[in-house]
Amino acid sequence: DVLLAHLTIEHPKVRRQVVHELGSFHKDQTVIEALYALVQQGDPSYSVEAAAIRSYGKLQPRSAGPFLTTLLDRDSHQEKLRSAALRAMGDLADDSGYEPLVEWTKAGHPRFCRMAAVAALGSLQERRVLDEQQTRGAVDAIAACAKGINSYLPRIAIYTLGDMGEAARPALTVLRDVAANDASGRTREAAEDAIERIVSGEPANVQVDELRKELDKLREDNDRLQEEMEKSKARREADASAS
């Protein structure tokens, strides 16, 4: 009651702390309604509004997914509001945020939003909200963010894959490529750590089989490339002879 009474206090830092603390009253309907009203009308401070959105998601209200999706239209400094809405989708007790989150990991969306969507997908998987097919889709979407010039998004993707453990096995090829070739030493180290966390629970024979499959694929790709080079050389020689 004291916290609810201070939702309109003048100082924005105090309001932000108030709405943050309200996020701990899980499924409290009075708090849910108060935060919903605040988020719906907005707040003069983006930081307060973003904190209210995150707290609203943590309370796991019913049918919160569609409401949070509408917040993706809100502009703010450094994408605070959209990022908060995406992170809040990762706190929900259902998979209603899965499709929007996958979409917002993709190139073309703001970097801050992509990072938030990646982290939120990891949260959904960690709490076993996603089924097997959705988990694979989440891993693929996150792995697609593990490479890039900007190091922040790839690192968050890599850390998230590591947190997903064995479920992230389909991303091992991408992670090994990053660990071997990325220009950033910190990113390479992050990829190595994620690989270790993903495979640590597997029997040794499974790890060896996985490496053999990847080696076979690399050999096939190399043979295909060599064949294409030989064909290209033959065409050039034929063209030279004809001229």
mmCIF file of C-alpha atoms in Angstrom:
data_model
loop_
_atom_site.group_PDB
_atom_site.id
_atom_site.type_symbol
_atom_site.label_atom_id
_atom_site.label_comp_id
_atom_site.label_asym_id
_atom_site.label_seq_id
_atom_site.Cartn_x
_atom_site.Cartn_y
_atom_site.Cartn_z
ATOM 1 C CA ASP A 1 0.000 0.000 0.000
ATOM 2 C CA VAL A 2 2.851 2.385 0.789
ATOM 3 C CA LEU A 3 4.484 1.706 -2.565
ATOM 4 C CA LEU A 4 1.232 2.170 -4.472
ATOM 5 C CA ALA A 5 0.665 5.460 -2.681
ATOM 6 C CA HIS A 6 4.025 6.712 -3.961
ATOM 7 C CA LEU A 7 3.503 5.943 -7.668
ATOM 8 C CA THR A 8 2.939 9.643 -8.290
ATOM 9 C CA ILE A 9 5.784 10.973 -6.161
ATOM 10 C CA GLU A 10 7.546 13.849 -7.919
ATOM 11 C CA HIS A 11 11.156 12.644 -8.010
ATOM 12 C CA PRO A 12 11.628 10.253 -11.004
ATOM 13 C CA LYS A 13 14.388 8.232 -9.329
ATOM 14 C CA VAL A 14 12.086 7.495 -6.418
ATOM 15 C CA ARG A 15 9.218 6.593 -8.774
ATOM 16 C CA ARG A 16 11.512 4.262 -10.659
ATOM 17 C CA GLN A 17 12.501 2.472 -7.470
ATOM 18 C CA VAL A 18 8.844 2.239 -6.420
ATOM 19 C CA VAL A 19 7.753 0.541 -9.656
ATOM 20 C CA HIS A 20 10.819 -1.699 -9.523
ATOM 21 C CA GLU A 21 9.889 -2.932 -6.048
ATOM 22 C CA LEU A 22 6.268 -3.495 -7.091
ATOM 23 C CA GLY A 23 7.538 -6.119 -9.522
ATOM 24 C CA SER A 24 8.153 -8.465 -6.587
ATOM 25 C CA PHE A 25 4.422 -8.793 -5.750
ATOM 26 C CA HIS A 26 3.869 -11.785 -8.007
ATOM 27 C CA LYS A 27 0.367 -12.017 -9.510
ATOM 28 C CA ASP A 28 -1.021 -9.412 -7.097
ATOM 29 C CA GLN A 29 -4.035 -8.119 -9.006
ATOM 30 C CA THR A 30 -4.072 -4.690 -7.368
ATOM 31 C CA VAL A 31 -0.439 -4.126 -8.291
ATOM 32 C CA ILE A 32 -1.011 -5.503 -11.799
ATOM 33 C CA GLU A 33 -3.824 -3.031 -12.397
ATOM 34 C CA ALA A 34 -1.804 -0.116 -11.031
ATOM 35 C CA LEU A 35 1.213 -0.887 -13.214
ATOM 36 C CA TYR A 36 -0.982 -1.505 -16.248
ATOM 37 C CA ALA A 37 -2.549 1.926 -15.818
ATOM 38 C CA LEU A 38 0.846 3.570 -15.412
ATOM 39 C CA VAL A 39 2.280 1.849 -18.488
ATOM 40 C CA GLN A 40 -0.807 2.576 -20.557
ATOM 41 C CA GLN A 41 -0.733 6.310 -19.838
ATOM 42 C CA GLY A 42 3.057 6.550 -19.845
ATOM 43 C CA ASP A 43 5.396 8.497 -17.583
ATOM 44 C CA PRO A 44 7.377 11.729 -18.131
ATOM 45 C CA SER A 45 10.523 9.688 -17.422
ATOM 46 C CA TYR A 46 11.482 6.936 -19.881
ATOM 47 C CA SER A 47 13.394 5.198 -17.088
ATOM 48 C CA VAL A 48 10.317 5.043 -14.855
ATOM 49 C CA GLU A 49 8.114 3.844 -17.696
ATOM 50 C CA ALA A 50 10.633 1.164 -18.700
ATOM 51 C CA ALA A 51 10.900 -0.043 -15.089
ATOM 52 C CA ALA A 52 7.106 -0.224 -14.885
ATOM 53 C CA ILE A 53 6.983 -2.319 -18.054
ATOM 54 C CA ARG A 54 9.572 -4.758 -16.684
ATOM 55 C CA SER A 55 7.746 -5.036 -13.349
ATOM 56 C CA TYR A 56 4.445 -5.596 -15.116
ATOM 57 C CA GLY A 57 5.925 -8.538 -17.001
ATOM 58 C CA LYS A 58 7.419 -10.050 -13.851
ATOM 59 C CA LEU A 59 3.956 -10.167 -12.265
ATOM 60 C CA GLN A 60 2.907 -12.506 -15.124
ATOM 61 C CA PRO A 61 -0.608 -11.148 -15.679
ATOM 62 C CA ARG A 62 -2.919 -13.074 -17.969
ATOM 63 C CA SER A 63 -2.957 -12.023 -21.620
ATOM 64 C CA ALA A 64 0.018 -9.727 -21.075
ATOM 65 C CA GLY A 65 1.691 -10.746 -24.346
ATOM 66 C CA PRO A 66 -0.625 -8.827 -26.707
ATOM 67 C CA PHE A 67 -0.455 -5.709 -24.528
ATOM 68 C CA LEU A 68 3.339 -5.783 -24.393
ATOM 69 C CA THR A 69 3.439 -6.172 -28.177
ATOM 70 C CA THR A 70 1.579 -2.874 -28.578
ATOM 71 C CA LEU A 71 4.389 -1.157 -26.665
ATOM 72 C CA LEU A 72 6.835 -1.960 -29.461
ATOM 73 C CA ASP A 73 5.486 1.098 -31.258
ATOM 74 C CA ARG A 74 6.807 3.466 -28.583
ATOM 75 C CA ASP A 75 9.866 5.542 -29.384
ATOM 76 C CA SER A 76 12.347 6.462 -26.660
ATOM 77 C CA HIS A 77 15.962 7.400 -26.047
ATOM 78 C CA GLN A 78 18.240 4.399 -26.735
ATOM 79 C CA GLU A 79 15.134 2.223 -27.242
ATOM 80 C CA LYS A 80 14.465 1.997 -23.499
ATOM 81 C CA LEU A 81 10.733 1.324 -23.870
ATOM 82 C CA ARG A 82 10.873 -1.219 -26.678
ATOM 83 C CA SER A 83 13.741 -3.017 -24.957
ATOM 84 C CA ALA A 84 11.798 -3.123 -21.682
ATOM 85 C CA ALA A 85 8.742 -4.560 -23.454
ATOM 86 C CA LEU A 86 10.858 -7.243 -25.136
ATOM 87 C CA ARG A 87 12.572 -8.181 -21.874
ATOM 88 C CA ALA A 88 9.168 -8.290 -20.154
ATOM 89 C CA MET A 89 7.987 -10.852 -22.729
ATOM 90 C CA GLY A 90 10.773 -13.096 -21.488
ATOM 91 C CA ASP A 91 9.326 -12.966 -17.972
ATOM 92 C CA LEU A 92 5.852 -14.179 -18.949
ATOM 93 C CA ALA A 93 4.524 -17.567 -17.911
ATOM 94 C CA ASP A 94 3.489 -18.489 -21.473
ATOM 95 C CA ASP A 95 4.946 -18.423 -24.978
ATOM 96 C CA SER A 96 2.876 -15.474 -26.238
ATOM 97 C CA GLY A 97 6.024 -13.411 -26.700
ATOM 98 C CA TYR A 98 7.955 -16.061 -28.633
ATOM 99 C CA GLU A 99 7.187 -14.942 -32.203
ATOM 100 C CA PRO A 100 7.703 -11.197 -31.574
ATOM 101 C CA LEU A 101 10.971 -11.968 -29.809
ATOM 102 C CA VAL A 102 12.296 -14.074 -32.691
ATOM 103 C CA GLU A 103 11.344 -11.313 -35.119
ATOM 104 C CA TRP A 104 13.101 -8.612 -33.069
ATOM 105 C CA THR A 105 16.384 -10.540 -33.000
ATOM 106 C CA LYS A 106 16.697 -10.024 -36.756
ATOM 107 C CA ALA A 107 18.896 -7.533 -38.582
ATOM 108 C CA GLY A 108 17.106 -4.303 -39.382
ATOM 109 C CA HIS A 109 15.830 -3.777 -35.855
ATOM 110 C CA PRO A 110 17.694 -1.464 -33.436
ATOM 111 C CA ARG A 111 20.711 -3.034 -31.733
ATOM 112 C CA PHE A 112 19.382 -2.424 -28.212
ATOM 113 C CA CYS A 113 16.120 -4.170 -29.132
ATOM 114 C CA ARG A 114 17.909 -7.136 -30.684
ATOM 115 C CA MET A 115 19.962 -7.575 -27.512
ATOM 116 C CA ALA A 116 16.813 -7.439 -25.380
ATOM 117 C CA ALA A 117 15.036 -9.985 -27.594
ATOM 118 C CA VAL A 118 17.984 -12.390 -27.417
ATOM 119 C CA ALA A 119 18.103 -12.204 -23.622
ATOM 120 C CA ALA A 120 14.328 -12.648 -23.368
ATOM 121 C CA LEU A 121 14.358 -15.775 -25.540
ATOM 122 C CA GLY A 122 17.010 -17.201 -23.252
ATOM 123 C CA SER A 123 14.798 -16.460 -20.251
ATOM 124 C CA LEU A 124 11.824 -18.257 -21.813
ATOM 125 C CA GLN A 125 13.919 -21.326 -22.562
ATOM 126 C CA GLU A 126 15.490 -21.328 -19.108
ATOM 127 C CA ARG A 127 12.053 -21.444 -17.476
ATOM 128 C CA ARG A 128 10.905 -24.265 -19.787
ATOM 129 C CA VAL A 129 8.171 -22.152 -21.373
ATOM 130 C CA LEU A 130 9.100 -23.191 -24.931
ATOM 131 C CA ASP A 131 8.426 -26.539 -26.577
ATOM 132 C CA GLU A 132 11.115 -28.443 -28.503
ATOM 133 C CA GLN A 133 10.399 -26.790 -31.848
ATOM 134 C CA GLN A 134 10.306 -23.312 -30.328
ATOM 135 C CA THR A 135 13.542 -23.983 -28.454
ATOM 136 C CA ARG A 136 15.266 -24.895 -31.724
ATOM 137 C CA GLY A 137 13.844 -21.745 -33.307
ATOM 138 C CA ALA A 138 15.124 -19.672 -30.395
ATOM 139 C CA VAL A 139 18.597 -21.232 -30.645
ATOM 140 C CA ASP A 140 18.736 -20.544 -34.391
ATOM 141 C CA ALA A 141 17.603 -16.935 -33.912
ATOM 142 C CA ILE A 142 20.148 -16.312 -31.161
ATOM 143 C CA ALA A 143 22.965 -18.055 -33.050
ATOM 144 C CA ALA A 144 22.293 -15.771 -36.024
ATOM 145 C CA CYS A 145 23.267 -12.869 -33.734
ATOM 146 C CA ALA A 146 26.536 -14.466 -32.596
ATOM 147 C CA LYS A 147 28.528 -12.943 -35.443
ATOM 148 C CA GLY A 148 28.924 -9.298 -36.324
ATOM 149 C CA ILE A 149 31.140 -6.252 -36.321
ATOM 150 C CA ASN A 150 29.622 -4.791 -33.162
ATOM 151 C CA SER A 151 30.761 -6.951 -30.246
ATOM 152 C CA TYR A 152 27.915 -6.251 -27.814
ATOM 153 C CA LEU A 153 25.124 -8.125 -29.611
ATOM 154 C CA PRO A 154 27.298 -11.151 -30.502
ATOM 155 C CA ARG A 155 28.552 -11.455 -26.935
ATOM 156 C CA ILE A 156 25.067 -11.339 -25.456
ATOM 157 C CA ALA A 157 24.007 -13.997 -27.965
ATOM 158 C CA ILE A 158 27.019 -16.142 -27.049
ATOM 159 C CA TYR A 159 26.473 -15.762 -23.292
ATOM 160 C CA THR A 160 22.798 -16.649 -23.753
ATOM 161 C CA LEU A 161 23.622 -19.771 -25.759
ATOM 162 C CA GLY A 162 26.014 -20.838 -23.022
ATOM 163 C CA ASP A 163 23.293 -20.374 -20.412
ATOM 164 C CA MET A 164 20.954 -22.570 -22.476
ATOM 165 C CA GLY A 165 23.319 -25.503 -22.050
ATOM 166 C CA GLU A 166 22.668 -28.673 -24.015
ATOM 167 C CA ALA A 167 19.610 -27.143 -25.685
ATOM 168 C CA ALA A 168 22.038 -24.920 -27.622
ATOM 169 C CA ARG A 169 23.914 -27.833 -29.228
ATOM 170 C CA PRO A 170 22.650 -26.870 -32.728
ATOM 171 C CA ALA A 171 24.664 -23.639 -32.350
ATOM 172 C CA LEU A 172 28.005 -25.372 -31.737
ATOM 173 C CA THR A 173 29.175 -24.999 -35.338
ATOM 174 C CA VAL A 174 28.578 -21.249 -35.212
ATOM 175 C CA LEU A 175 30.249 -20.928 -31.814
ATOM 176 C CA ARG A 176 33.312 -22.895 -32.917
ATOM 177 C CA ASP A 177 33.636 -20.681 -35.963
ATOM 178 C CA VAL A 178 33.477 -17.591 -33.735
ATOM 179 C CA ALA A 179 35.992 -19.098 -31.290
ATOM 180 C CA ALA A 180 38.430 -19.739 -34.142
ATOM 181 C CA ASN A 181 37.989 -16.668 -36.311
ATOM 182 C CA ASP A 182 36.449 -13.663 -34.548
ATOM 183 C CA ALA A 183 38.615 -10.552 -34.508
ATOM 184 C CA SER A 184 37.853 -9.835 -30.832
ATOM 185 C CA GLY A 185 39.753 -11.804 -28.223
ATOM 186 C CA ARG A 186 36.989 -11.288 -25.661
ATOM 187 C CA THR A 187 34.397 -12.618 -28.090
ATOM 188 C CA ARG A 188 36.543 -15.652 -28.903
ATOM 189 C CA GLU A 189 36.933 -16.364 -25.191
ATOM 190 C CA ALA A 190 33.185 -15.997 -24.650
ATOM 191 C CA ALA A 191 32.535 -18.473 -27.459
ATOM 192 C CA GLU A 192 35.016 -20.967 -26.023
ATOM 193 C CA ASP A 193 33.364 -20.704 -22.613
ATOM 194 C CA ALA A 194 29.888 -21.171 -24.135
ATOM 195 C CA ILE A 195 31.058 -24.261 -26.025
ATOM 196 C CA GLU A 196 32.448 -25.765 -22.832
ATOM 197 C CA ARG A 197 29.200 -25.103 -20.964
ATOM 198 C CA ILE A 198 27.095 -26.633 -23.744
ATOM 199 C CA VAL A 199 29.129 -29.834 -24.122
ATOM 200 C CA SER A 200 30.199 -30.311 -20.485
ATOM 201 C CA GLY A 201 27.172 -32.461 -19.671
ATOM 202 C CA GLU A 202 27.569 -34.719 -22.698
ATOM 203 C CA PRO A 203 29.393 -38.080 -22.712
ATOM 204 C CA ALA A 204 32.830 -37.969 -24.345
ATOM 205 C CA ASN A 205 31.724 -40.194 -27.234
ATOM 206 C CA VAL A 206 28.914 -37.757 -28.098
ATOM 207 C CA GLN A 207 31.375 -34.872 -28.192
ATOM 208 C CA VAL A 208 33.747 -36.825 -30.433
ATOM 209 C CA ASP A 209 30.928 -37.812 -32.794
ATOM 210 C CA GLU A 210 29.865 -34.182 -33.026
ATOM 211 C CA LEU A 211 33.388 -33.084 -33.921
ATOM 212 C CA ARG A 212 33.677 -35.852 -36.520
ATOM 213 C CA LYS A 213 30.448 -34.711 -38.176
ATOM 214 C CA GLU A 214 31.699 -31.146 -38.336
ATOM 215 C CA LEU A 215 35.052 -32.334 -39.754
ATOM 216 C CA ASP A 216 33.270 -34.399 -42.411
ATOM 217 C CA LYS A 217 31.178 -31.379 -43.356
ATOM 218 C CA LEU A 218 34.275 -29.192 -43.639
ATOM 219 C CA ARG A 219 35.898 -31.801 -45.882
ATOM 220 C CA GLU A 220 32.797 -31.951 -48.077
ATOM 221 C CA ASP A 221 32.739 -28.168 -48.356
ATOM 222 C CA ASN A 222 36.447 -28.151 -49.229
ATOM 223 C CA ASP A 223 35.987 -30.834 -51.893
ATOM 224 C CA ARG A 224 33.068 -28.910 -53.385
ATOM 225 C CA LEU A 225 35.111 -25.703 -53.451
ATOM 226 C CA GLN A 226 38.047 -27.494 -55.060
ATOM 227 C CA GLU A 227 35.758 -28.966 -57.721
ATOM 228 C CA GLU A 228 34.292 -25.547 -58.505
ATOM 229 C CA MET A 229 37.791 -24.054 -58.793
ATOM 230 C CA GLU A 230 38.868 -26.805 -61.218
ATOM 231 C CA LYS A 231 35.758 -26.279 -63.339
ATOM 232 C CA SER A 232 36.376 -22.545 -63.392
ATOM 233 C CA LYS A 233 39.994 -23.112 -64.420
ATOM 234 C CA ALA A 234 38.926 -25.472 -67.210
ATOM 235 C CA ARG A 235 36.452 -22.886 -68.526
ATOM 236 C CA ARG A 236 39.118 -20.171 -68.530
ATOM 237 C CA GLU A 237 41.547 -22.423 -70.413
ATOM 238 C CA ALA A 238 38.849 -23.331 -72.930
ATOM 239 C CA ASP A 239 38.032 -19.659 -73.454
ATOM 240 C CA ALA A 240 41.713 -18.865 -73.918
ATOM 241 C CA SER A 241 42.110 -21.640 -76.504
ATOM 242 C CA ALA A 242 39.031 -20.486 -78.404
ATOM 243 C CA SER A 243 40.356 -16.948 -78.638
#
